[in-house]
Amino acid sequence: LSMNTRKMISRLTENWVAKVICVAAAILVYVFHQVAVLDHKTLTVPLEVVSEGLLVNETDVPSFVKVNVRCSADSIGAITAQGISAVLNLNHYTEVGDYDVPVTISVSKDLMLIDPLEVSVKPDYVSLTLDEKVEKYVSVKPSVSGEVSHGYFVKSVEIVPSTVKIIGPSKIVEKTNFIYSDKVNVKGASTGFSTEVGLDNINALVSAKVDEPFRVNVTIAPSPSELVFTGVTPKLISLDGNLENSSTIPPLNFTLTGTVPMMEKFKLSEQSVVIDCSSIKSEGSYELPVLFVLPVNISVKEKSYETVSLMISEKSSANAEENPSVNQETSSDSGVSSGEEAVEEKKPSKRRRR
């Protein structure tokens, strides 16, 4: 070694302990100074789980983590949660089991330009149980809420498509046989309708692969209803004015069926239950059917008798002169219609709804 080199080495090693202590002290002073001048901010950042490999998590994972950021006072205002991401990456795990997975923090390119910048996260790892990832097709059931209009009911609810593929841990997926759609509100509806819906969140650990939107078709129909009438005397119509009935017509009990909206508007009149006498041309005994003149969509469910026995005779000349138009009826195309006068009859009793 040359003389100059020896002198340099001698000077460097002379009192080397003191020199090392001085360098360490200088570093500590610098670090403490940097720490003292840096501002601090704590952010809440969503925690994302990435599992594109063979395994998926089957335990609960915190939705957020706390990220602590330190930087100069001039730059602290630019630090936001949008520029920071927290990830649990499960892609490189290949065996089922329990793991402490580290939380990986990434910052945006804009934040990377800030100097100095210190970033830490709590918790810095999460304990997970990893299970085999499986797929399965399950049925989708439509979910309905609310009450339809008075007098109507939900006749049917159909969802298209009716199945969906779900992906998740084998232990959970194997126990899942169906999932519900988002609720469809039918409040106040009186007609059917169709609407697009999503899927209800069945489990945070299970995801659904949706290839097309789900559509729910709701069919709403009027509710069935019945009215019961008792003690109604059928009215004779179209009887020749020179003829009269001398027999007693028994009261009729019957039940009408229809829908709630129709039945609530229906009023029984004296022309609703009749006996058509247009075929009677002379005196004698006749067996005639009881006829009902009703609106469309209202029908007779049951009645206490089908036919009535009539004893027809000619009126005396005095009665005919006093009441020349009694029992004269004008026949309609169907042979059953109302006339201007009617034979005396008992008024219908009050109706009873079933």
PDB file of N, CA and C in Angstrom, residues 140-217:
ATOM      1  N   VAL A 140     -84.308 -19.979  -9.164  1.00  0.00           N
ATOM      2  CA  VAL A 140     -84.561 -18.621  -8.677  1.00  0.00           C
ATOM      3  C   VAL A 140     -86.056 -18.497  -8.391  1.00  0.00           C
ATOM      4  N   LYS A 141     -86.397 -18.105  -7.171  1.00  0.00           N
ATOM      5  CA  LYS A 141     -87.797 -17.950  -6.779  1.00  0.00           C
ATOM      6  C   LYS A 141     -88.149 -16.470  -6.694  1.00  0.00           C
ATOM      7  N   PRO A 142     -89.248 -16.074  -7.353  1.00  0.00           N
ATOM      8  CA  PRO A 142     -89.652 -14.659  -7.259  1.00  0.00           C
ATOM      9  C   PRO A 142     -90.197 -14.333  -5.880  1.00  0.00           C
ATOM     10  N   SER A 143     -89.914 -13.139  -5.411  1.00  0.00           N
ATOM     11  CA  SER A 143     -90.369 -12.675  -4.096  1.00  0.00           C
ATOM     12  C   SER A 143     -91.323 -11.500  -4.289  1.00  0.00           C
ATOM     13  N   VAL A 144     -92.528 -11.600  -3.673  1.00  0.00           N
ATOM     14  CA  VAL A 144     -93.571 -10.589  -3.856  1.00  0.00           C
ATOM     15  C   VAL A 144     -93.909  -9.966  -2.510  1.00  0.00           C
ATOM     16  N   SER A 145     -94.136  -8.652  -2.496  1.00  0.00           N
ATOM     17  CA  SER A 145     -94.538  -7.950  -1.283  1.00  0.00           C
ATOM     18  C   SER A 145     -95.686  -7.005  -1.603  1.00  0.00           C
ATOM     19  N   GLY A 146     -96.451  -6.635  -0.566  1.00  0.00           N
ATOM     20  CA  GLY A 146     -97.550  -5.698  -0.739  1.00  0.00           C
ATOM     21  C   GLY A 146     -98.881  -6.405  -0.958  1.00  0.00           C
ATOM     22  N   GLU A 147     -99.964  -5.624  -0.871  1.00  0.00           N
ATOM     23  CA  GLU A 147    -101.320  -6.123  -1.061  1.00  0.00           C
ATOM     24  C   GLU A 147    -101.911  -5.532  -2.338  1.00  0.00           C
ATOM     25  N   VAL A 148    -102.535  -6.401  -3.147  1.00  0.00           N
ATOM     26  CA  VAL A 148    -103.181  -5.932  -4.371  1.00  0.00           C
ATOM     27  C   VAL A 148    -104.471  -5.196  -4.012  1.00  0.00           C
ATOM     28  N   SER A 149    -105.125  -4.623  -5.021  1.00  0.00           N
ATOM     29  CA  SER A 149    -106.367  -3.877  -4.794  1.00  0.00           C
ATOM     30  C   SER A 149    -107.445  -4.794  -4.233  1.00  0.00           C
ATOM     31  N   HIS A 150    -108.420  -4.170  -3.535  1.00  0.00           N
ATOM     32  CA  HIS A 150    -109.532  -4.929  -2.981  1.00  0.00           C
ATOM     33  C   HIS A 150    -110.272  -5.673  -4.086  1.00  0.00           C
ATOM     34  N   GLY A 151    -110.569  -6.941  -3.823  1.00  0.00           N
ATOM     35  CA  GLY A 151    -111.297  -7.746  -4.787  1.00  0.00           C
ATOM     36  C   GLY A 151    -110.433  -8.461  -5.800  1.00  0.00           C
ATOM     37  N   TYR A 152    -109.105  -8.385  -5.625  1.00  0.00           N
ATOM     38  CA  TYR A 152    -108.187  -9.047  -6.559  1.00  0.00           C
ATOM     39  C   TYR A 152    -107.179  -9.892  -5.784  1.00  0.00           C
ATOM     40  N   PHE A 153    -106.530 -10.816  -6.492  1.00  0.00           N
ATOM     41  CA  PHE A 153    -105.505 -11.645  -5.874  1.00  0.00           C
ATOM     42  C   PHE A 153    -104.413 -11.943  -6.896  1.00  0.00           C
ATOM     43  N   VAL A 154    -103.234 -12.300  -6.378  1.00  0.00           N
ATOM     44  CA  VAL A 154    -102.117 -12.668  -7.249  1.00  0.00           C
ATOM     45  C   VAL A 154    -102.318 -14.098  -7.705  1.00  0.00           C
ATOM     46  N   LYS A 155    -102.629 -14.260  -8.972  1.00  0.00           N
ATOM     47  CA  LYS A 155    -102.932 -15.588  -9.512  1.00  0.00           C
ATOM     48  C   LYS A 155    -101.667 -16.402  -9.775  1.00  0.00           C
ATOM     49  N   SER A 156    -100.646 -15.759 -10.294  1.00  0.00           N
ATOM     50  CA  SER A 156     -99.398 -16.465 -10.571  1.00  0.00           C
ATOM     51  C   SER A 156     -98.247 -15.475 -10.647  1.00  0.00           C
ATOM     52  N   VAL A 157     -97.041 -15.970 -10.336  1.00  0.00           N
ATOM     53  CA  VAL A 157     -95.810 -15.175 -10.435  1.00  0.00           C
ATOM     54  C   VAL A 157     -94.757 -16.059 -11.095  1.00  0.00           C
ATOM     55  N   GLU A 158     -94.204 -15.571 -12.197  1.00  0.00           N
ATOM     56  CA  GLU A 158     -93.218 -16.344 -12.957  1.00  0.00           C
ATOM     57  C   GLU A 158     -91.971 -15.507 -13.146  1.00  0.00           C
ATOM     58  N   ILE A 159     -90.804 -16.129 -13.032  1.00  0.00           N
ATOM     59  CA  ILE A 159     -89.543 -15.425 -13.261  1.00  0.00           C
ATOM     60  C   ILE A 159     -88.786 -16.099 -14.392  1.00  0.00           C
ATOM     61  N   VAL A 160     -88.207 -15.289 -15.258  1.00  0.00           N
ATOM     62  CA  VAL A 160     -87.452 -15.772 -16.423  1.00  0.00           C
ATOM     63  C   VAL A 160     -86.129 -15.012 -16.488  1.00  0.00           C
ATOM     64  N   PRO A 161     -84.981 -15.725 -16.578  1.00  0.00           N
ATOM     65  CA  PRO A 161     -84.826 -17.185 -16.479  1.00  0.00           C
ATOM     66  C   PRO A 161     -85.075 -17.677 -15.056  1.00  0.00           C
ATOM     67  N   SER A 162     -85.313 -18.959 -14.933  1.00  0.00           N
ATOM     68  CA  SER A 162     -85.693 -19.522 -13.638  1.00  0.00           C
ATOM     69  C   SER A 162     -84.520 -20.171 -12.899  1.00  0.00           C
ATOM     70  N   THR A 163     -83.330 -20.150 -13.494  1.00  0.00           N
ATOM     71  CA  THR A 163     -82.143 -20.708 -12.837  1.00  0.00           C
ATOM     72  C   THR A 163     -80.969 -19.750 -12.984  1.00  0.00           C
ATOM     73  N   VAL A 164     -79.946 -19.937 -12.121  1.00  0.00           N
ATOM     74  CA  VAL A 164     -78.751 -19.106 -12.186  1.00  0.00           C
ATOM     75  C   VAL A 164     -77.577 -19.918 -11.651  1.00  0.00           C
ATOM     76  N   LYS A 165     -76.384 -19.619 -12.166  1.00  0.00           N
ATOM     77  CA  LYS A 165     -75.170 -20.304 -11.689  1.00  0.00           C
ATOM     78  C   LYS A 165     -74.589 -19.531 -10.511  1.00  0.00           C
ATOM     79  N   ILE A 166     -74.314 -20.264  -9.415  1.00  0.00           N
ATOM     80  CA  ILE A 166     -73.676 -19.637  -8.262  1.00  0.00           C
ATOM     81  C   ILE A 166     -72.288 -20.226  -8.078  1.00  0.00           C
ATOM     82  N   ILE A 167     -71.376 -19.408  -7.514  1.00  0.00           N
ATOM     83  CA  ILE A 167     -69.978 -19.793  -7.323  1.00  0.00           C
ATOM     84  C   ILE A 167     -69.597 -19.464  -5.892  1.00  0.00           C
ATOM     85  N   GLY A 168     -68.919 -20.420  -5.237  1.00  0.00           N
ATOM     86  CA  GLY A 168     -68.511 -20.172  -3.860  1.00  0.00           C
ATOM     87  C   GLY A 168     -67.889 -21.388  -3.221  1.00  0.00           C
ATOM     88  N   PRO A 169     -67.683 -21.352  -1.894  1.00  0.00           N
ATOM     89  CA  PRO A 169     -67.105 -22.494  -1.177  1.00  0.00           C
ATOM     90  C   PRO A 169     -68.010 -23.717  -1.294  1.00  0.00           C
ATOM     91  N   SER A 170     -67.406 -24.882  -1.440  1.00  0.00           N
ATOM     92  CA  SER A 170     -68.181 -26.106  -1.654  1.00  0.00           C
ATOM     93  C   SER A 170     -69.151 -26.384  -0.511  1.00  0.00           C
ATOM     94  N   LYS A 171     -68.739 -26.119   0.724  1.00  0.00           N
ATOM     95  CA  LYS A 171     -69.604 -26.417   1.867  1.00  0.00           C
ATOM     96  C   LYS A 171     -70.872 -25.579   1.849  1.00  0.00           C
ATOM     97  N   ILE A 172     -70.785 -24.350   1.351  1.00  0.00           N
ATOM     98  CA  ILE A 172     -71.953 -23.469   1.313  1.00  0.00           C
ATOM     99  C   ILE A 172     -72.780 -23.715   0.057  1.00  0.00           C
ATOM    100  N   VAL A 173     -72.114 -23.847  -1.084  1.00  0.00           N
ATOM    101  CA  VAL A 173     -72.830 -24.019  -2.347  1.00  0.00           C
ATOM    102  C   VAL A 173     -73.637 -25.317  -2.346  1.00  0.00           C
ATOM    103  N   GLU A 174     -73.073 -26.392  -1.798  1.00  0.00           N
ATOM    104  CA  GLU A 174     -73.774 -27.670  -1.800  1.00  0.00           C
ATOM    105  C   GLU A 174     -75.067 -27.630  -0.990  1.00  0.00           C
ATOM    106  N   LYS A 175     -75.158 -26.728  -0.010  1.00  0.00           N
ATOM    107  CA  LYS A 175     -76.361 -26.624   0.811  1.00  0.00           C
ATOM    108  C   LYS A 175     -77.370 -25.609   0.263  1.00  0.00           C
ATOM    109  N   THR A 176     -77.020 -24.938  -0.817  1.00  0.00           N
ATOM    110  CA  THR A 176     -77.900 -23.924  -1.401  1.00  0.00           C
ATOM    111  C   THR A 176     -78.664 -24.533  -2.566  1.00  0.00           C
ATOM    112  N   ASN A 177     -80.007 -24.557  -2.456  1.00  0.00           N
ATOM    113  CA  ASN A 177     -80.850 -25.145  -3.500  1.00  0.00           C
ATOM    114  C   ASN A 177     -81.616 -24.105  -4.304  1.00  0.00           C
ATOM    115  N   PHE A 178     -81.793 -22.908  -3.779  1.00  0.00           N
ATOM    116  CA  PHE A 178     -82.481 -21.850  -4.508  1.00  0.00           C
ATOM    117  C   PHE A 178     -82.103 -20.506  -3.900  1.00  0.00           C
ATOM    118  N   ILE A 179     -82.361 -19.457  -4.667  1.00  0.00           N
ATOM    119  CA  ILE A 179     -82.185 -18.092  -4.172  1.00  0.00           C
ATOM    120  C   ILE A 179     -83.417 -17.284  -4.578  1.00  0.00           C
ATOM    121  N   TYR A 180     -83.668 -16.201  -3.846  1.00  0.00           N
ATOM    122  CA  TYR A 180     -84.817 -15.347  -4.125  1.00  0.00           C
ATOM    123  C   TYR A 180     -84.414 -14.154  -4.986  1.00  0.00           C
ATOM    124  N   SER A 181     -85.381 -13.653  -5.713  1.00  0.00           N
ATOM    125  CA  SER A 181     -85.179 -12.403  -6.437  1.00  0.00           C
ATOM    126  C   SER A 181     -85.397 -11.232  -5.482  1.00  0.00           C
ATOM    127  N   ASP A 182     -85.046 -10.045  -5.940  1.00  0.00           N
ATOM    128  CA  ASP A 182     -85.434  -8.854  -5.191  1.00  0.00           C
ATOM    129  C   ASP A 182     -86.957  -8.796  -5.115  1.00  0.00           C
ATOM    130  N   LYS A 183     -87.478  -8.138  -4.095  1.00  0.00           N
ATOM    131  CA  LYS A 183     -88.927  -8.102  -3.901  1.00  0.00           C
ATOM    132  C   LYS A 183     -89.619  -7.289  -5.000  1.00  0.00           C
ATOM    133  N   VAL A 184     -90.761  -7.824  -5.447  1.00  0.00           N
ATOM    134  CA  VAL A 184     -91.610  -7.146  -6.419  1.00  0.00           C
ATOM    135  C   VAL A 184     -92.835  -6.614  -5.668  1.00  0.00           C
ATOM    136  N   ASN A 185     -93.057  -5.315  -5.738  1.00  0.00           N
ATOM    137  CA  ASN A 185     -94.154  -4.684  -4.995  1.00  0.00           C
ATOM    138  C   ASN A 185     -95.434  -4.717  -5.834  1.00  0.00           C
ATOM    139  N   VAL A 186     -96.488  -5.369  -5.311  1.00  0.00           N
ATOM    140  CA  VAL A 186     -97.775  -5.457  -6.009  1.00  0.00           C
ATOM    141  C   VAL A 186     -98.834  -4.588  -5.333  1.00  0.00           C
ATOM    142  N   LYS A 187     -98.425  -3.700  -4.448  1.00  0.00           N
ATOM    143  CA  LYS A 187     -99.377  -2.890  -3.684  1.00  0.00           C
ATOM    144  C   LYS A 187    -100.305  -2.105  -4.610  1.00  0.00           C
ATOM    145  N   GLY A 188    -101.617  -2.283  -4.396  1.00  0.00           N
ATOM    146  CA  GLY A 188    -102.624  -1.543  -5.137  1.00  0.00           C
ATOM    147  C   GLY A 188    -102.844  -1.988  -6.563  1.00  0.00           C
ATOM    148  N   ALA A 189    -102.197  -3.053  -7.013  1.00  0.00           N
ATOM    149  CA  ALA A 189    -102.318  -3.491  -8.412  1.00  0.00           C
ATOM    150  C   ALA A 189    -103.650  -4.208  -8.639  1.00  0.00           C
ATOM    151  N   SER A 190    -104.263  -3.985  -9.800  1.00  0.00           N
ATOM    152  CA  SER A 190    -105.489  -4.687 -10.194  1.00  0.00           C
ATOM    153  C   SER A 190    -105.346  -5.348 -11.558  1.00  0.00           C
ATOM    154  N   THR A 191    -104.194  -5.171 -12.187  1.00  0.00           N
ATOM    155  CA  THR A 191    -103.896  -5.827 -13.458  1.00  0.00           C
ATOM    156  C   THR A 191    -102.483  -6.408 -13.393  1.00  0.00           C
ATOM    157  N   GLY A 192    -102.219  -7.383 -14.232  1.00  0.00           N
ATOM    158  CA  GLY A 192    -100.908  -8.003 -14.259  1.00  0.00           C
ATOM    159  C   GLY A 192     -99.859  -7.062 -14.843  1.00  0.00           C
ATOM    160  N   PHE A 193     -98.598  -7.362 -14.569  1.00  0.00           N
ATOM    161  CA  PHE A 193     -97.507  -6.536 -15.089  1.00  0.00           C
ATOM    162  C   PHE A 193     -96.228  -7.351 -15.119  1.00  0.00           C
ATOM    163  N   SER A 194     -95.197  -6.787 -15.759  1.00  0.00           N
ATOM    164  CA  SER A 194     -93.894  -7.432 -15.884  1.00  0.00           C
ATOM    165  C   SER A 194     -92.817  -6.422 -15.530  1.00  0.00           C
ATOM    166  N   THR A 195     -91.781  -6.848 -14.814  1.00  0.00           N
ATOM    167  CA  THR A 195     -90.723  -5.933 -14.393  1.00  0.00           C
ATOM    168  C   THR A 195     -89.404  -6.678 -14.264  1.00  0.00           C
ATOM    169  N   GLU A 196     -88.295  -5.954 -14.453  1.00  0.00           N
ATOM    170  CA  GLU A 196     -86.961  -6.537 -14.287  1.00  0.00           C
ATOM    171  C   GLU A 196     -86.539  -6.441 -12.822  1.00  0.00           C
ATOM    172  N   VAL A 197     -85.864  -7.479 -12.346  1.00  0.00           N
ATOM    173  CA  VAL A 197     -85.423  -7.519 -10.950  1.00  0.00           C
ATOM    174  C   VAL A 197     -84.000  -8.061 -10.890  1.00  0.00           C
ATOM    175  N   GLY A 198     -83.374  -7.833  -9.741  1.00  0.00           N
ATOM    176  CA  GLY A 198     -82.077  -8.428  -9.457  1.00  0.00           C
ATOM    177  C   GLY A 198     -82.249  -9.613  -8.528  1.00  0.00           C
ATOM    178  N   LEU A 199     -81.128 -10.095  -7.971  1.00  0.00           N
ATOM    179  CA  LEU A 199     -81.156 -11.233  -7.064  1.00  0.00           C
ATOM    180  C   LEU A 199     -80.896 -10.758  -5.643  1.00  0.00           C
ATOM    181  N   ASP A 200     -81.589 -11.379  -4.717  1.00  0.00           N
ATOM    182  CA  ASP A 200     -81.381 -11.057  -3.315  1.00  0.00           C
ATOM    183  C   ASP A 200     -80.011 -11.570  -2.888  1.00  0.00           C
ATOM    184  N   ASN A 201     -79.395 -10.885  -1.927  1.00  0.00           N
ATOM    185  CA  ASN A 201     -78.073 -11.283  -1.445  1.00  0.00           C
ATOM    186  C   ASN A 201     -78.212 -12.481  -0.515  1.00  0.00           C
ATOM    187  N   ILE A 202     -77.947 -13.682  -1.030  1.00  0.00           N
ATOM    188  CA  ILE A 202     -78.147 -14.895  -0.234  1.00  0.00           C
ATOM    189  C   ILE A 202     -77.012 -15.104   0.765  1.00  0.00           C
ATOM    190  N   ASN A 203     -75.784 -14.799   0.357  1.00  0.00           N
ATOM    191  CA  ASN A 203     -74.635 -15.018   1.221  1.00  0.00           C
ATOM    192  C   ASN A 203     -73.465 -14.214   0.663  1.00  0.00           C
ATOM    193  N   ALA A 204     -72.784 -13.504   1.534  1.00  0.00           N
ATOM    194  CA  ALA A 204     -71.674 -12.665   1.070  1.00  0.00           C
ATOM    195  C   ALA A 204     -70.542 -13.480   0.466  1.00  0.00           C
ATOM    196  N   LEU A 205     -70.479 -14.763   0.790  1.00  0.00           N
ATOM    197  CA  LEU A 205     -69.398 -15.618   0.297  1.00  0.00           C
ATOM    198  C   LEU A 205     -69.748 -16.320  -1.006  1.00  0.00           C
ATOM    199  N   VAL A 206     -71.000 -16.159  -1.464  1.00  0.00           N
ATOM    200  CA  VAL A 206     -71.467 -16.805  -2.694  1.00  0.00           C
ATOM    201  C   VAL A 206     -71.821 -15.725  -3.700  1.00  0.00           C
ATOM    202  N   SER A 207     -71.372 -15.895  -4.930  1.00  0.00           N
ATOM    203  CA  SER A 207     -71.689 -14.947  -5.991  1.00  0.00           C
ATOM    204  C   SER A 207     -72.487 -15.650  -7.084  1.00  0.00           C
ATOM    205  N   ALA A 208     -73.290 -14.880  -7.803  1.00  0.00           N
ATOM    206  CA  ALA A 208     -74.103 -15.418  -8.896  1.00  0.00           C
ATOM    207  C   ALA A 208     -73.588 -14.872 -10.222  1.00  0.00           C
ATOM    208  N   LYS A 209     -73.500 -15.750 -11.204  1.00  0.00           N
ATOM    209  CA  LYS A 209     -73.080 -15.342 -12.540  1.00  0.00           C
ATOM    210  C   LYS A 209     -74.336 -15.075 -13.364  1.00  0.00           C
ATOM    211  N   VAL A 210     -74.649 -13.808 -13.551  1.00  0.00           N
ATOM    212  CA  VAL A 210     -75.878 -13.407 -14.242  1.00  0.00           C
ATOM    213  C   VAL A 210     -75.548 -13.070 -15.689  1.00  0.00           C
ATOM    214  N   ASP A 211     -76.100 -13.861 -16.624  1.00  0.00           N
ATOM    215  CA  ASP A 211     -75.844 -13.637 -18.047  1.00  0.00           C
ATOM    216  C   ASP A 211     -76.880 -12.722 -18.686  1.00  0.00           C
ATOM    217  N   GLU A 212     -78.081 -12.640 -18.117  1.00  0.00           N
ATOM    218  CA  GLU A 212     -79.145 -11.806 -18.652  1.00  0.00           C
ATOM    219  C   GLU A 212     -80.032 -11.336 -17.506  1.00  0.00           C
ATOM    220  N   PRO A 213     -80.723 -10.220 -17.677  1.00  0.00           N
ATOM    221  CA  PRO A 213     -81.557  -9.708 -16.578  1.00  0.00           C
ATOM    222  C   PRO A 213     -82.734 -10.646 -16.298  1.00  0.00           C
ATOM    223  N   PHE A 214     -83.157 -10.651 -15.052  1.00  0.00           N
ATOM    224  CA  PHE A 214     -84.299 -11.465 -14.657  1.00  0.00           C
ATOM    225  C   PHE A 214     -85.574 -10.631 -14.781  1.00  0.00           C
ATOM    226  N   ARG A 215     -86.629 -11.267 -15.306  1.00  0.00           N
ATOM    227  CA  ARG A 215     -87.911 -10.586 -15.479  1.00  0.00           C
ATOM    228  C   ARG A 215     -89.004 -11.372 -14.763  1.00  0.00           C
ATOM    229  N   VAL A 216     -89.751 -10.664 -13.927  1.00  0.00           N
ATOM    230  CA  VAL A 216     -90.851 -11.278 -13.187  1.00  0.00           C
ATOM    231  C   VAL A 216     -92.167 -10.881 -13.841  1.00  0.00           C
ATOM    232  N   ASN A 217     -92.990 -11.907 -14.182  1.00  0.00           N
ATOM    233  CA  ASN A 217     -94.309 -11.691 -14.764  1.00  0.00           C
ATOM    234  C   ASN A 217     -95.362 -12.013 -13.710  1.00  0.00           C
TER     235      ASN A 217
END
